[in-house]
PDB file of C-alpha atoms in Angstrom:
ATOM      1  CA  UNK A 250      89.790  -5.809   5.742  1.00 50.00           C
ATOM      2  CA  UNK A 251      87.308  -4.513   3.446  1.00 59.00           C
ATOM      3  CA  UNK A 252      87.865  -1.263   2.596  1.00 77.00           C
ATOM      4  CA  UNK A 253      84.241   0.316   0.702  1.00 84.00           C
ATOM      5  CA  UNK A 254      83.490   4.193  -0.621  1.00 83.00           C
ATOM      6  CA  UNK A 255      79.403   5.180  -0.114  1.00 85.00           C
ATOM      7  CA  UNK A 256      78.833   7.561  -3.404  1.00 84.00           C
ATOM      8  CA  UNK A 257      75.781   9.640  -1.786  1.00 84.00           C
ATOM      9  CA  UNK A 258      74.385  10.685  -5.019  1.00 80.00           C
ATOM     10  CA  UNK A 259      73.377  14.768  -4.660  1.00 76.00           C
ATOM     11  CA  UNK A 260      72.412  17.433  -6.627  1.00 68.00           C
ATOM     12  CA  UNK A 261      75.816  18.789  -8.100  1.00 63.00           C
ATOM     13  CA  UNK A 262      78.646  17.246  -6.462  1.00 73.00           C
ATOM     14  CA  UNK A 263      78.163  13.847  -4.698  1.00 80.00           C
ATOM     15  CA  UNK A 264      79.587  13.078  -1.308  1.00 83.00           C
ATOM     16  CA  UNK A 265      81.799  10.081  -0.673  1.00 82.00           C
ATOM     17  CA  UNK A 266      82.254   7.995   2.630  1.00 84.00           C
ATOM     18  CA  UNK A 267      85.292   6.025   3.342  1.00 86.00           C
ATOM     19  CA  UNK A 268      84.289   2.845   4.813  1.00 83.00           C
ATOM     20  CA  UNK A 269      87.499   0.911   6.931  1.00 82.00           C
ATOM     21  CA  UNK A 270      85.734  -0.499  10.403  1.00 83.00           C
ATOM     22  CA  UNK A 271      82.030  -2.388  10.978  1.00 83.00           C
ATOM     23  CA  UNK A 272      79.339  -2.171  11.821  1.00 86.00           C
ATOM     24  CA  UNK A 273      78.443   0.919  10.158  1.00 86.00           C
ATOM     25  CA  UNK A 274      74.846   2.669  10.376  1.00 88.00           C
ATOM     26  CA  UNK A 275      73.170   4.786   8.181  1.00 87.00           C
ATOM     27  CA  UNK A 276      70.339   7.102   8.832  1.00 87.00           C
ATOM     28  CA  UNK A 277      69.221  10.396   9.320  1.00 87.00           C
ATOM     29  CA  UNK A 278      69.780  10.418  13.118  1.00 86.00           C
ATOM     30  CA  UNK A 279      72.619  12.208  14.212  1.00 87.00           C
ATOM     31  CA  UNK A 280      74.441   9.494  16.253  1.00 86.00           C
ATOM     32  CA  UNK A 281      74.945   7.471  12.707  1.00 86.00           C
ATOM     33  CA  UNK A 282      78.201   6.623  11.172  1.00 86.00           C
ATOM     34  CA  UNK A 283      77.021   8.424   7.711  1.00 86.00           C
ATOM     35  CA  UNK A 284      74.534  10.943   8.276  1.00 86.00           C
ATOM     36  CA  UNK A 285      71.931  11.640   5.502  1.00 85.00           C
ATOM     37  CA  UNK A 286      69.663  14.628   5.481  1.00 84.00           C
ATOM     38  CA  UNK A 287      66.995  13.381   3.805  1.00 83.00           C
ATOM     39  CA  UNK A 288      63.346  13.201   4.991  1.00 85.00           C
ATOM     40  CA  UNK A 289      62.326  10.335   3.417  1.00 85.00           C
ATOM     41  CA  UNK A 290      65.277   8.648   4.666  1.00 86.00           C
ATOM     42  CA  UNK A 291      64.318   6.836   8.554  1.00 87.00           C
ATOM     43  CA  UNK A 292      66.436   7.628  11.439  1.00 87.00           C
ATOM     44  CA  UNK A 293      68.255   4.180  11.609  1.00 88.00           C
ATOM     45  CA  UNK A 294      67.661   3.147   8.004  1.00 88.00           C
ATOM     46  CA  UNK A 295      70.337   0.643   7.437  1.00 86.00           C
ATOM     47  CA  UNK A 296      73.090  -1.086   9.101  1.00 88.00           C
ATOM     48  CA  UNK A 297      76.697  -2.817   6.966  1.00 87.00           C
ATOM     49  CA  UNK A 298      78.031  -5.541   8.846  1.00 86.00           C
ATOM     50  CA  UNK A 299      81.459  -7.491   7.886  1.00 84.00           C
ATOM     51  CA  UNK A 300      81.427 -11.519   7.697  1.00 78.00           C
ATOM     52  CA  UNK A 301      84.009 -13.721   7.218  1.00 77.00           C
ATOM     53  CA  UNK A 302      86.449 -13.556   4.247  1.00 73.00           C
ATOM     54  CA  UNK A 303      85.955  -9.202   4.235  1.00 76.00           C
ATOM     55  CA  UNK A 304      81.997 -10.557   2.894  1.00 82.00           C
ATOM     56  CA  UNK A 305      79.311  -7.503   3.508  1.00 86.00           C
ATOM     57  CA  UNK A 306      75.959  -7.831   4.734  1.00 87.00           C
ATOM     58  CA  UNK A 307      73.332  -5.328   4.672  1.00 85.00           C
ATOM     59  CA  UNK A 308      70.681  -5.314   7.389  1.00 88.00           C
ATOM     60  CA  UNK A 309      67.466  -3.203   6.887  1.00 87.00           C
ATOM     61  CA  UNK A 310      66.288  -0.731   9.644  1.00 85.00           C
ATOM     62  CA  UNK A 311      63.820   1.188   7.976  1.00 84.00           C
ATOM     63  CA  UNK A 312      60.485   0.514   7.904  1.00 83.00           C
ATOM     64  CA  UNK A 313      59.046   3.383   6.650  1.00 83.00           C
ATOM     65  CA  UNK A 314      60.249   3.536   3.129  1.00 83.00           C
ATOM     66  CA  UNK A 315      62.068   0.563   3.092  1.00 82.00           C
ATOM     67  CA  UNK A 316      65.977  -0.001   1.122  1.00 84.00           C
ATOM     68  CA  UNK A 317      65.751  -1.673  -2.622  1.00 85.00           C
ATOM     69  CA  UNK A 318      69.398  -3.231  -3.746  1.00 84.00           C
ATOM     70  CA  UNK A 319      69.927  -3.140  -7.096  1.00 84.00           C
ATOM     71  CA  UNK A 320      66.539  -2.787  -8.061  1.00 82.00           C
ATOM     72  CA  UNK A 321      65.402  -5.918  -5.712  1.00 83.00           C
ATOM     73  CA  UNK A 322      63.404  -4.248  -2.609  1.00 83.00           C
ATOM     74  CA  UNK A 323      65.342  -5.571   0.901  1.00 81.00           C
ATOM     75  CA  UNK A 324      63.119  -7.191   3.584  1.00 82.00           C
ATOM     76  CA  UNK A 325      64.406  -6.906   7.409  1.00 80.00           C
ATOM     77  CA  UNK A 326      66.883  -9.529   7.299  1.00 84.00           C
ATOM     78  CA  UNK A 327      70.612  -9.302   6.585  1.00 81.00           C
ATOM     79  CA  UNK A 328      71.327  -9.715   2.773  1.00 83.00           C
ATOM     80  CA  UNK A 329      75.100 -10.457   1.039  1.00 85.00           C
ATOM     81  CA  UNK A 330      76.213  -7.176  -0.376  1.00 84.00           C
ATOM     82  CA  UNK A 331      78.356  -7.295  -3.604  1.00 84.00           C
ATOM     83  CA  UNK A 332      80.640  -4.731  -4.125  1.00 82.00           C
ATOM     84  CA  UNK A 333      79.512  -2.683  -6.688  1.00 84.00           C
ATOM     85  CA  UNK A 334      75.485  -2.500  -5.977  1.00 87.00           C
ATOM     86  CA  UNK A 335      73.340   0.759  -5.884  1.00 88.00           C
ATOM     87  CA  UNK A 336      70.951   1.689  -3.018  1.00 87.00           C
ATOM     88  CA  UNK A 337      68.001   3.581  -2.866  1.00 87.00           C
ATOM     89  CA  UNK A 338      67.081   4.799   0.569  1.00 85.00           C
ATOM     90  CA  UNK A 339      63.573   6.783   0.440  1.00 81.00           C
ATOM     91  CA  UNK A 340      64.446   9.014  -2.487  1.00 82.00           C
ATOM     92  CA  UNK A 341      68.099   8.902  -1.550  1.00 85.00           C
ATOM     93  CA  UNK A 342      70.691   6.909  -4.020  1.00 87.00           C
ATOM     94  CA  UNK A 343      73.713   5.353  -2.497  1.00 85.00           C
ATOM     95  CA  UNK A 344      76.670   3.518  -4.596  1.00 87.00           C
ATOM     96  CA  UNK A 345      78.829   0.983  -2.663  1.00 86.00           C
ATOM     97  CA  UNK A 346      82.043   1.049  -4.944  1.00 86.00           C
ATOM     98  CA  UNK A 347      85.299  -0.861  -3.922  1.00 82.00           C
ATOM     99  CA  UNK A 348      88.448   1.720  -2.832  1.00 79.00           C
ATOM    100  CA  UNK A 349      90.276   1.131  -5.929  1.00 79.00           C
ATOM    101  CA  UNK A 350      87.447   2.283  -8.615  1.00 79.00           C
ATOM    102  CA  UNK A 351      88.835   4.388 -11.257  1.00 79.00           C
ATOM    103  CA  UNK A 352      87.637   7.583 -11.362  1.00 75.00           C
ATOM    104  CA  UNK A 353      86.830   9.583 -14.413  1.00 71.00           C
ATOM    105  CA  UNK A 354      89.082  11.645 -16.332  1.00 70.00           C
ATOM    106  CA  UNK A 355      89.818  14.988 -14.774  1.00 68.00           C
ATOM    107  CA  UNK A 356      87.928  18.197 -16.808  1.00 64.00           C
ATOM    108  CA  UNK A 357      90.303  20.586 -18.378  1.00 62.00           C
ATOM    109  CA  UNK A 358      89.491  24.020 -17.177  1.00 60.00           C
ATOM    110  CA  UNK A 359      89.720  26.740 -20.209  1.00 60.00           C
ATOM    111  CA  UNK A 360      91.420  29.817 -20.099  1.00 52.00           C
ATOM    112  CA  UNK A 361      91.316  30.408 -23.886  1.00 58.00           C
ATOM    113  CA  UNK A 362      88.992  30.078 -26.366  1.00 61.00           C
ATOM    114  CA  UNK A 363      85.680  31.157 -27.804  1.00 66.00           C
ATOM    115  CA  UNK A 364      83.638  30.450 -24.873  1.00 66.00           C
ATOM    116  CA  UNK A 365      86.201  31.456 -22.049  1.00 69.00           C
ATOM    117  CA  UNK A 366      85.887  35.124 -23.167  1.00 74.00           C
ATOM    118  CA  UNK A 367      82.176  35.104 -22.531  1.00 77.00           C
ATOM    119  CA  UNK A 368      83.365  35.071 -18.700  1.00 78.00           C
ATOM    120  CA  UNK A 369      85.234  37.994 -19.397  1.00 80.00           C
ATOM    121  CA  UNK A 370      82.894  41.437 -18.088  1.00 84.00           C
ATOM    122  CA  UNK A 371      84.651  43.487 -20.579  1.00 87.00           C
ATOM    123  CA  UNK A 372      83.423  41.095 -23.635  1.00 85.00           C
ATOM    124  CA  UNK A 373      79.901  40.811 -21.587  1.00 85.00           C
ATOM    125  CA  UNK A 374      79.488  44.446 -21.900  1.00 88.00           C
ATOM    126  CA  UNK A 375      80.142  44.820 -25.216  1.00 89.00           C
ATOM    127  CA  UNK A 376      78.001  42.746 -26.081  1.00 87.00           C
ATOM    128  CA  UNK A 377      75.209  43.591 -24.188  1.00 88.00           C
ATOM    129  CA  UNK A 378      75.772  47.391 -25.698  1.00 90.00           C
ATOM    130  CA  UNK A 379      75.795  45.743 -29.241  1.00 89.00           C
ATOM    131  CA  UNK A 380      72.740  43.931 -28.688  1.00 88.00           C
ATOM    132  CA  UNK A 381      70.533  47.039 -27.113  1.00 88.00           C
ATOM    133  CA  UNK A 382      71.955  48.781 -30.286  1.00 88.00           C
ATOM    134  CA  UNK A 383      70.998  46.032 -32.911  1.00 84.00           C
ATOM    135  CA  UNK A 384      67.252  46.159 -31.081  1.00 84.00           C
ATOM    136  CA  UNK A 385      67.071  49.875 -31.046  1.00 84.00           C
ATOM    137  CA  UNK A 386      68.192  50.070 -35.195  1.00 82.00           C
ATOM    138  CA  UNK A 387      65.710  47.150 -35.741  1.00 79.00           C
ATOM    139  CA  UNK A 388      63.215  48.554 -34.437  1.00 79.00           C
ATOM    140  CA  UNK A 389      63.760  52.094 -35.623  1.00 78.00           C
ATOM    141  CA  UNK A 390      63.771  50.341 -39.184  1.00 76.00           C
ATOM    142  CA  UNK A 391      60.926  48.497 -38.556  1.00 73.00           C
ATOM    143  CA  UNK A 392      58.367  51.271 -37.255  1.00 74.00           C
ATOM    144  CA  UNK A 393      56.918  52.856 -40.693  1.00 71.00           C
ATOM    145  CA  UNK A 394      55.931  56.348 -38.585  1.00 74.00           C
ATOM    146  CA  UNK A 395      58.241  58.171 -37.086  1.00 74.00           C
ATOM    147  CA  UNK A 396      58.296  57.993 -33.696  1.00 76.00           C
ATOM    148  CA  UNK A 397      59.967  60.028 -30.674  1.00 76.00           C
ATOM    149  CA  UNK A 398      63.216  57.965 -29.213  1.00 77.00           C
ATOM    150  CA  UNK A 399      61.723  57.153 -26.035  1.00 80.00           C
ATOM    151  CA  UNK A 400      58.741  55.163 -28.263  1.00 79.00           C
ATOM    152  CA  UNK A 401      61.874  52.992 -29.502  1.00 77.00           C
ATOM    153  CA  UNK A 402      63.702  52.847 -25.977  1.00 82.00           C
ATOM    154  CA  UNK A 403      60.558  51.422 -24.743  1.00 83.00           C
ATOM    155  CA  UNK A 404      60.642  48.477 -26.822  1.00 80.00           C
ATOM    156  CA  UNK A 405      64.351  48.163 -25.906  1.00 83.00           C
ATOM    157  CA  UNK A 406      64.272  48.066 -22.416  1.00 86.00           C
ATOM    158  CA  UNK A 407      61.136  45.341 -22.429  1.00 85.00           C
ATOM    159  CA  UNK A 408      63.920  43.377 -25.138  1.00 84.00           C
ATOM    160  CA  UNK A 409      66.984  43.724 -22.455  1.00 86.00           C
ATOM    161  CA  UNK A 410      64.326  42.338 -19.647  1.00 87.00           C
ATOM    162  CA  UNK A 411      64.007  39.438 -21.006  1.00 86.00           C
ATOM    163  CA  UNK A 412      67.005  38.932 -22.166  1.00 86.00           C
ATOM    164  CA  UNK A 413      68.369  39.754 -18.542  1.00 88.00           C
ATOM    165  CA  UNK A 414      65.804  37.174 -17.337  1.00 87.00           C
ATOM    166  CA  UNK A 415      66.795  34.172 -19.218  1.00 87.00           C
ATOM    167  CA  UNK A 416      70.131  34.888 -18.875  1.00 86.00           C
ATOM    168  CA  UNK A 417      69.228  34.903 -14.696  1.00 88.00           C
ATOM    169  CA  UNK A 418      67.433  30.819 -15.570  1.00 87.00           C
ATOM    170  CA  UNK A 419      70.404  30.017 -17.398  1.00 84.00           C
ATOM    171  CA  UNK A 420      72.930  31.004 -14.509  1.00 84.00           C
ATOM    172  CA  UNK A 421      70.366  29.086 -12.136  1.00 84.00           C
ATOM    173  CA  UNK A 422      70.242  25.933 -14.326  1.00 83.00           C
ATOM    174  CA  UNK A 423      74.000  26.461 -14.625  1.00 80.00           C
ATOM    175  CA  UNK A 424      73.919  26.519 -10.802  1.00 80.00           C
ATOM    176  CA  UNK A 425      72.012  23.380  -9.814  1.00 78.00           C
ATOM    177  CA  UNK A 426      73.664  21.015 -11.882  1.00 76.00           C
ATOM    178  CA  UNK A 427      77.231  22.573 -11.231  1.00 72.00           C
ATOM    179  CA  UNK A 428      77.173  24.567  -8.590  1.00 72.00           C
ATOM    180  CA  UNK A 429      78.982  27.689  -9.886  1.00 74.00           C
ATOM    181  CA  UNK A 430      77.380  30.901 -10.309  1.00 78.00           C
ATOM    182  CA  UNK A 431      78.133  31.689 -14.069  1.00 79.00           C
ATOM    183  CA  UNK A 432      76.051  34.982 -14.384  1.00 84.00           C
ATOM    184  CA  UNK A 433      78.591  36.696 -16.351  1.00 85.00           C
ATOM    185  CA  UNK A 434      78.830  33.951 -18.908  1.00 85.00           C
ATOM    186  CA  UNK A 435      75.245  33.461 -19.060  1.00 86.00           C
ATOM    187  CA  UNK A 436      74.438  37.103 -20.009  1.00 88.00           C
ATOM    188  CA  UNK A 437      77.320  36.945 -22.703  1.00 88.00           C
ATOM    189  CA  UNK A 438      75.879  33.808 -24.397  1.00 87.00           C
ATOM    190  CA  UNK A 439      72.216  35.604 -23.457  1.00 89.00           C
ATOM    191  CA  UNK A 440      73.013  38.759 -25.243  1.00 89.00           C
ATOM    192  CA  UNK A 441      75.162  36.979 -28.307  1.00 88.00           C
ATOM    193  CA  UNK A 442      71.848  34.726 -29.494  1.00 88.00           C
ATOM    194  CA  UNK A 443      69.717  38.065 -29.388  1.00 87.00           C
ATOM    195  CA  UNK A 444      72.261  39.884 -31.914  1.00 88.00           C
ATOM    196  CA  UNK A 445      72.927  36.680 -33.946  1.00 89.00           C
ATOM    197  CA  UNK A 446      68.790  37.046 -34.499  1.00 87.00           C
ATOM    198  CA  UNK A 447      69.331  40.522 -35.793  1.00 86.00           C
ATOM    199  CA  UNK A 448      72.166  39.130 -37.953  1.00 87.00           C
ATOM    200  CA  UNK A 449      69.888  36.088 -39.021  1.00 87.00           C
ATOM    201  CA  UNK A 450      67.000  38.522 -39.636  1.00 84.00           C
ATOM    202  CA  UNK A 451      69.162  40.733 -41.998  1.00 83.00           C
ATOM    203  CA  UNK A 452      70.901  38.200 -43.504  1.00 86.00           C
ATOM    204  CA  UNK A 453      67.648  36.063 -44.334  1.00 83.00           C
ATOM    205  CA  UNK A 454      65.752  39.810 -45.752  1.00 80.00           C
ATOM    206  CA  UNK A 455      68.509  40.599 -47.511  1.00 80.00           C
ATOM    207  CA  UNK A 456      68.729  37.199 -49.622  1.00 81.00           C
ATOM    208  CA  UNK A 457      64.721  36.724 -49.981  1.00 78.00           C
ATOM    209  CA  UNK A 458      64.746  40.367 -51.806  1.00 76.00           C
ATOM    210  CA  UNK A 459      67.466  38.792 -54.107  1.00 77.00           C
ATOM    211  CA  UNK A 460      65.468  36.066 -55.077  1.00 76.00           C
ATOM    212  CA  UNK A 461      62.273  37.618 -54.419  1.00 72.00           C
ATOM    213  CA  UNK A 462      60.956  34.870 -52.050  1.00 73.00           C
ATOM    214  CA  UNK A 463      60.154  35.039 -48.512  1.00 75.00           C
ATOM    215  CA  UNK A 464      61.725  31.113 -48.200  1.00 78.00           C
ATOM    216  CA  UNK A 465      65.264  31.883 -47.349  1.00 81.00           C
ATOM    217  CA  UNK A 466      64.348  34.332 -44.552  1.00 80.00           C
ATOM    218  CA  UNK A 467      61.821  31.312 -43.141  1.00 80.00           C
ATOM    219  CA  UNK A 468      64.334  28.935 -43.713  1.00 85.00           C
ATOM    220  CA  UNK A 469      66.766  31.304 -41.265  1.00 85.00           C
ATOM    221  CA  UNK A 470      64.188  31.992 -38.469  1.00 84.00           C
ATOM    222  CA  UNK A 471      63.202  28.030 -38.746  1.00 83.00           C
ATOM    223  CA  UNK A 472      66.560  27.192 -38.594  1.00 87.00           C
ATOM    224  CA  UNK A 473      67.517  29.660 -35.733  1.00 86.00           C
ATOM    225  CA  UNK A 474      64.637  28.467 -33.463  1.00 83.00           C
ATOM    226  CA  UNK A 475      64.943  24.881 -33.863  1.00 84.00           C
ATOM    227  CA  UNK A 476      68.977  24.632 -34.327  1.00 85.00           C
ATOM    228  CA  UNK A 477      70.879  27.055 -33.710  1.00 88.00           C
ATOM    229  CA  UNK A 478      69.691  28.075 -30.360  1.00 87.00           C
ATOM    230  CA  UNK A 479      69.467  24.634 -29.062  1.00 87.00           C
ATOM    231  CA  UNK A 480      73.158  24.154 -30.261  1.00 89.00           C
ATOM    232  CA  UNK A 481      74.695  26.974 -28.450  1.00 87.00           C
ATOM    233  CA  UNK A 482      73.196  26.295 -25.254  1.00 87.00           C
ATOM    234  CA  UNK A 483      74.203  22.451 -25.349  1.00 88.00           C
ATOM    235  CA  UNK A 484      77.794  23.973 -26.449  1.00 85.00           C
ATOM    236  CA  UNK A 485      77.285  26.424 -23.628  1.00 84.00           C
ATOM    237  CA  UNK A 486      76.430  23.307 -21.109  1.00 82.00           C
ATOM    238  CA  UNK A 487      79.759  21.202 -22.040  1.00 80.00           C
ATOM    239  CA  UNK A 488      81.771  24.821 -21.641  1.00 78.00           C
ATOM    240  CA  UNK A 489      80.035  26.189 -18.346  1.00 73.00           C
ATOM    241  CA  UNK A 490      78.587  22.967 -16.710  1.00 71.00           C
ATOM    242  CA  UNK A 491      80.998  19.958 -17.853  1.00 73.00           C
ATOM    243  CA  UNK A 492      77.931  18.134 -18.432  1.00 75.00           C
ATOM    244  CA  UNK A 493      78.007  14.980 -20.252  1.00 76.00           C
ATOM    245  CA  UNK A 494      76.598  14.767 -24.106  1.00 79.00           C
ATOM    246  CA  UNK A 495      73.386  13.072 -23.466  1.00 82.00           C
ATOM    247  CA  UNK A 496      72.494  15.900 -20.214  1.00 80.00           C
ATOM    248  CA  UNK A 497      73.855  18.643 -22.333  1.00 81.00           C
ATOM    249  CA  UNK A 498      71.283  18.103 -25.126  1.00 85.00           C
ATOM    250  CA  UNK A 499      68.589  16.906 -22.834  1.00 82.00           C
ATOM    251  CA  UNK A 500      68.958  20.799 -21.248  1.00 81.00           C
ATOM    252  CA  UNK A 501      69.589  22.468 -23.857  1.00 82.00           C
ATOM    253  CA  UNK A 502      66.217  21.010 -25.690  1.00 84.00           C
ATOM    254  CA  UNK A 503      64.507  22.104 -22.249  1.00 83.00           C
ATOM    255  CA  UNK A 504      66.093  25.510 -22.138  1.00 82.00           C
ATOM    256  CA  UNK A 505      65.213  26.272 -26.195  1.00 82.00           C
ATOM    257  CA  UNK A 506      62.071  24.313 -25.916  1.00 81.00           C
ATOM    258  CA  UNK A 507      59.490  28.142 -26.082  1.00 79.00           C
ATOM    259  CA  UNK A 508      61.212  28.277 -29.306  1.00 75.00           C
ATOM    260  CA  UNK A 509      60.379  24.922 -30.410  1.00 74.00           C
ATOM    261  CA  UNK A 510      56.608  25.680 -29.308  1.00 75.00           C
ATOM    262  CA  UNK A 511      56.288  28.863 -30.911  1.00 72.00           C
ATOM    263  CA  UNK A 512      58.031  27.929 -34.390  1.00 68.00           C
ATOM    264  CA  UNK A 513      55.893  24.720 -34.050  1.00 72.00           C
ATOM    265  CA  UNK A 514      52.939  26.716 -33.409  1.00 71.00           C
ATOM    266  CA  UNK A 515      53.943  29.071 -36.713  1.00 68.00           C
ATOM    267  CA  UNK A 516      54.010  26.241 -38.842  1.00 69.00           C
ATOM    268  CA  UNK A 517      50.587  24.757 -37.887  1.00 70.00           C
ATOM    269  CA  UNK A 518      49.398  28.291 -38.615  1.00 67.00           C
ATOM    270  CA  UNK A 519      50.856  28.324 -42.109  1.00 66.00           C
ATOM    271  CA  UNK A 520      49.919  24.831 -43.024  1.00 64.00           C
ATOM    272  CA  UNK A 521      45.925  26.057 -41.616  1.00 64.00           C
ATOM    273  CA  UNK A 522      45.914  29.351 -43.783  1.00 64.00           C
ATOM    274  CA  UNK A 523      47.488  28.076 -46.897  1.00 61.00           C
ATOM    275  CA  UNK A 524      44.466  28.084 -48.648  1.00 58.00           C
ATOM    276  CA  UNK A 525      42.889  30.922 -47.046  1.00 58.00           C
ATOM    277  CA  UNK A 526      42.951  34.457 -48.043  1.00 54.00           C
ATOM    278  CA  UNK A 527      45.568  36.744 -46.674  1.00 55.00           C
ATOM    279  CA  UNK A 528      46.344  40.700 -46.880  1.00 53.00           C
ATOM    280  CA  UNK A 529      49.970  40.053 -47.526  1.00 53.00           C
ATOM    281  CA  UNK A 530      50.915  39.540 -51.098  1.00 52.00           C
ATOM    282  CA  UNK A 531      53.237  36.561 -52.392  1.00 51.00           C
ATOM    283  CA  UNK A 532      55.844  38.209 -53.755  1.00 49.00           C
ATOM    284  CA  UNK A 533      58.489  40.030 -51.469  1.00 48.00           C
ATOM    285  CA  UNK A 534      58.066  43.904 -50.869  1.00 48.00           C
ATOM    286  CA  UNK A 535      61.434  44.645 -49.333  1.00 50.00           C
ATOM    287  CA  UNK A 536      62.999  47.687 -50.498  1.00 52.00           C
ATOM    288  CA  UNK A 537      66.833  47.910 -51.301  1.00 53.00           C
ATOM    289  CA  UNK A 538      69.007  50.876 -52.876  1.00 50.00           C
ATOM    290  CA  UNK A 539      71.321  47.967 -54.601  1.00 56.00           C
ATOM    291  CA  UNK A 540      68.090  46.746 -55.953  1.00 59.00           C
ATOM    292  CA  UNK A 541      69.828  43.079 -57.119  1.00 61.00           C
ATOM    293  CA  UNK A 542      67.520  40.183 -58.316  1.00 62.00           C
ATOM    294  CA  UNK A 543      68.210  36.954 -59.145  1.00 64.00           C
ATOM    295  CA  UNK A 544      65.384  36.727 -61.733  1.00 65.00           C
ATOM    296  CA  UNK A 545      64.450  40.170 -63.820  1.00 66.00           C
ATOM    297  CA  UNK A 546      61.491  42.243 -62.751  1.00 66.00           C
ATOM    298  CA  UNK A 547      58.207  42.353 -64.031  1.00 67.00           C
ATOM    299  CA  UNK A 548      57.439  45.273 -66.167  1.00 71.00           C
ATOM    300  CA  UNK A 549      54.467  47.560 -65.455  1.00 73.00           C
ATOM    301  CA  UNK A 550      52.633  46.744 -68.214  1.00 78.00           C
ATOM    302  CA  UNK A 551      52.962  43.111 -67.515  1.00 77.00           C
ATOM    303  CA  UNK A 552      52.008  43.314 -63.721  1.00 72.00           C
ATOM    304  CA  UNK A 553      48.812  45.306 -64.663  1.00 78.00           C
ATOM    305  CA  UNK A 554      48.015  42.641 -67.298  1.00 76.00           C
ATOM    306  CA  UNK A 555      48.310  40.217 -64.708  1.00 73.00           C
ATOM    307  CA  UNK A 556      46.804  41.975 -61.756  1.00 73.00           C
ATOM    308  CA  UNK A 557      43.550  42.533 -64.396  1.00 76.00           C
ATOM    309  CA  UNK A 558      43.173  38.626 -65.219  1.00 75.00           C
ATOM    310  CA  UNK A 559      43.724  37.905 -61.266  1.00 70.00           C
ATOM    311  CA  UNK A 560      41.263  40.695 -60.607  1.00 71.00           C
ATOM    312  CA  UNK A 561      39.409  41.611 -63.902  1.00 59.00           C
ATOM    313  CA  UNK A 562      36.127  42.950 -61.265  1.00 60.00           C
ATOM    314  CA  UNK A 563      38.258  45.470 -58.986  1.00 53.00           C
ATOM    315  CA  UNK A 564      41.463  47.249 -61.556  1.00 47.00           C
ATOM    316  CA  UNK A 565      40.202  49.931 -63.419  1.00 53.00           C
ATOM    317  CA  UNK A 566      41.851  50.560 -66.815  1.00 50.00           C
TER     318      UNK A 566
END
């Protein structure tokens, strides 16, 4: 007696049906042995029969969307069904497997480690508070004129709303691929990315001031947008959704694609405006109480001489 397994591929967790007695009818009708609720599947789509020597035969009954086996369209005449095989019924994919087919290794639940801490509500709350404080400080430091508290809070609330919206999208994507809600860990990873962006900005500005060039700051920002965010989302999907490497890479690139597009547009603007006039000087104007520079500063006399040579008609002696 042939014992085969029908693996019905669905979003998230697949469905499995053990077939031990034949014939077996498959379709959308409720009186079938295997019921598929896909609207593209016919009410009575196909029938599996057993022949001599435990040989299996497939009889296609659908005249609407039909059936394909291993990439070949099946006609109305019964055909031999090898095991394993892949069937396509309308939009639904079905694998015909032997009962002794080995399964993938068990995913070990990680109850400790960095990403496991992100699922802790306490750590999530702490990261959100630190991110809000960092955004408040960044808004305060980037404002040249003194403003009221509500001016800075409005900017912080807007950024926090975007943060929670992205966390909700990330949690929804995780539910689609794993059927598990991970809202707490999604909020944690999103807040962590926002907090680390502020850290990257502070480090980049400090290095830029030290070397008197904006290149380090631009490099760190590009690295954050192009590589770091995608890498963190890849590791998060590997941990939260137990995705394999290739699907996790694709999902991470999809989620980080807005940053990739913005970085590409910014690079294109820099290329276009490279030879154009700009009201921003090429040197770094960031102030620091430490006054640390890798190169000696230019004296006032040399600076005025350079300015006179560059703009002789606009510099008054």
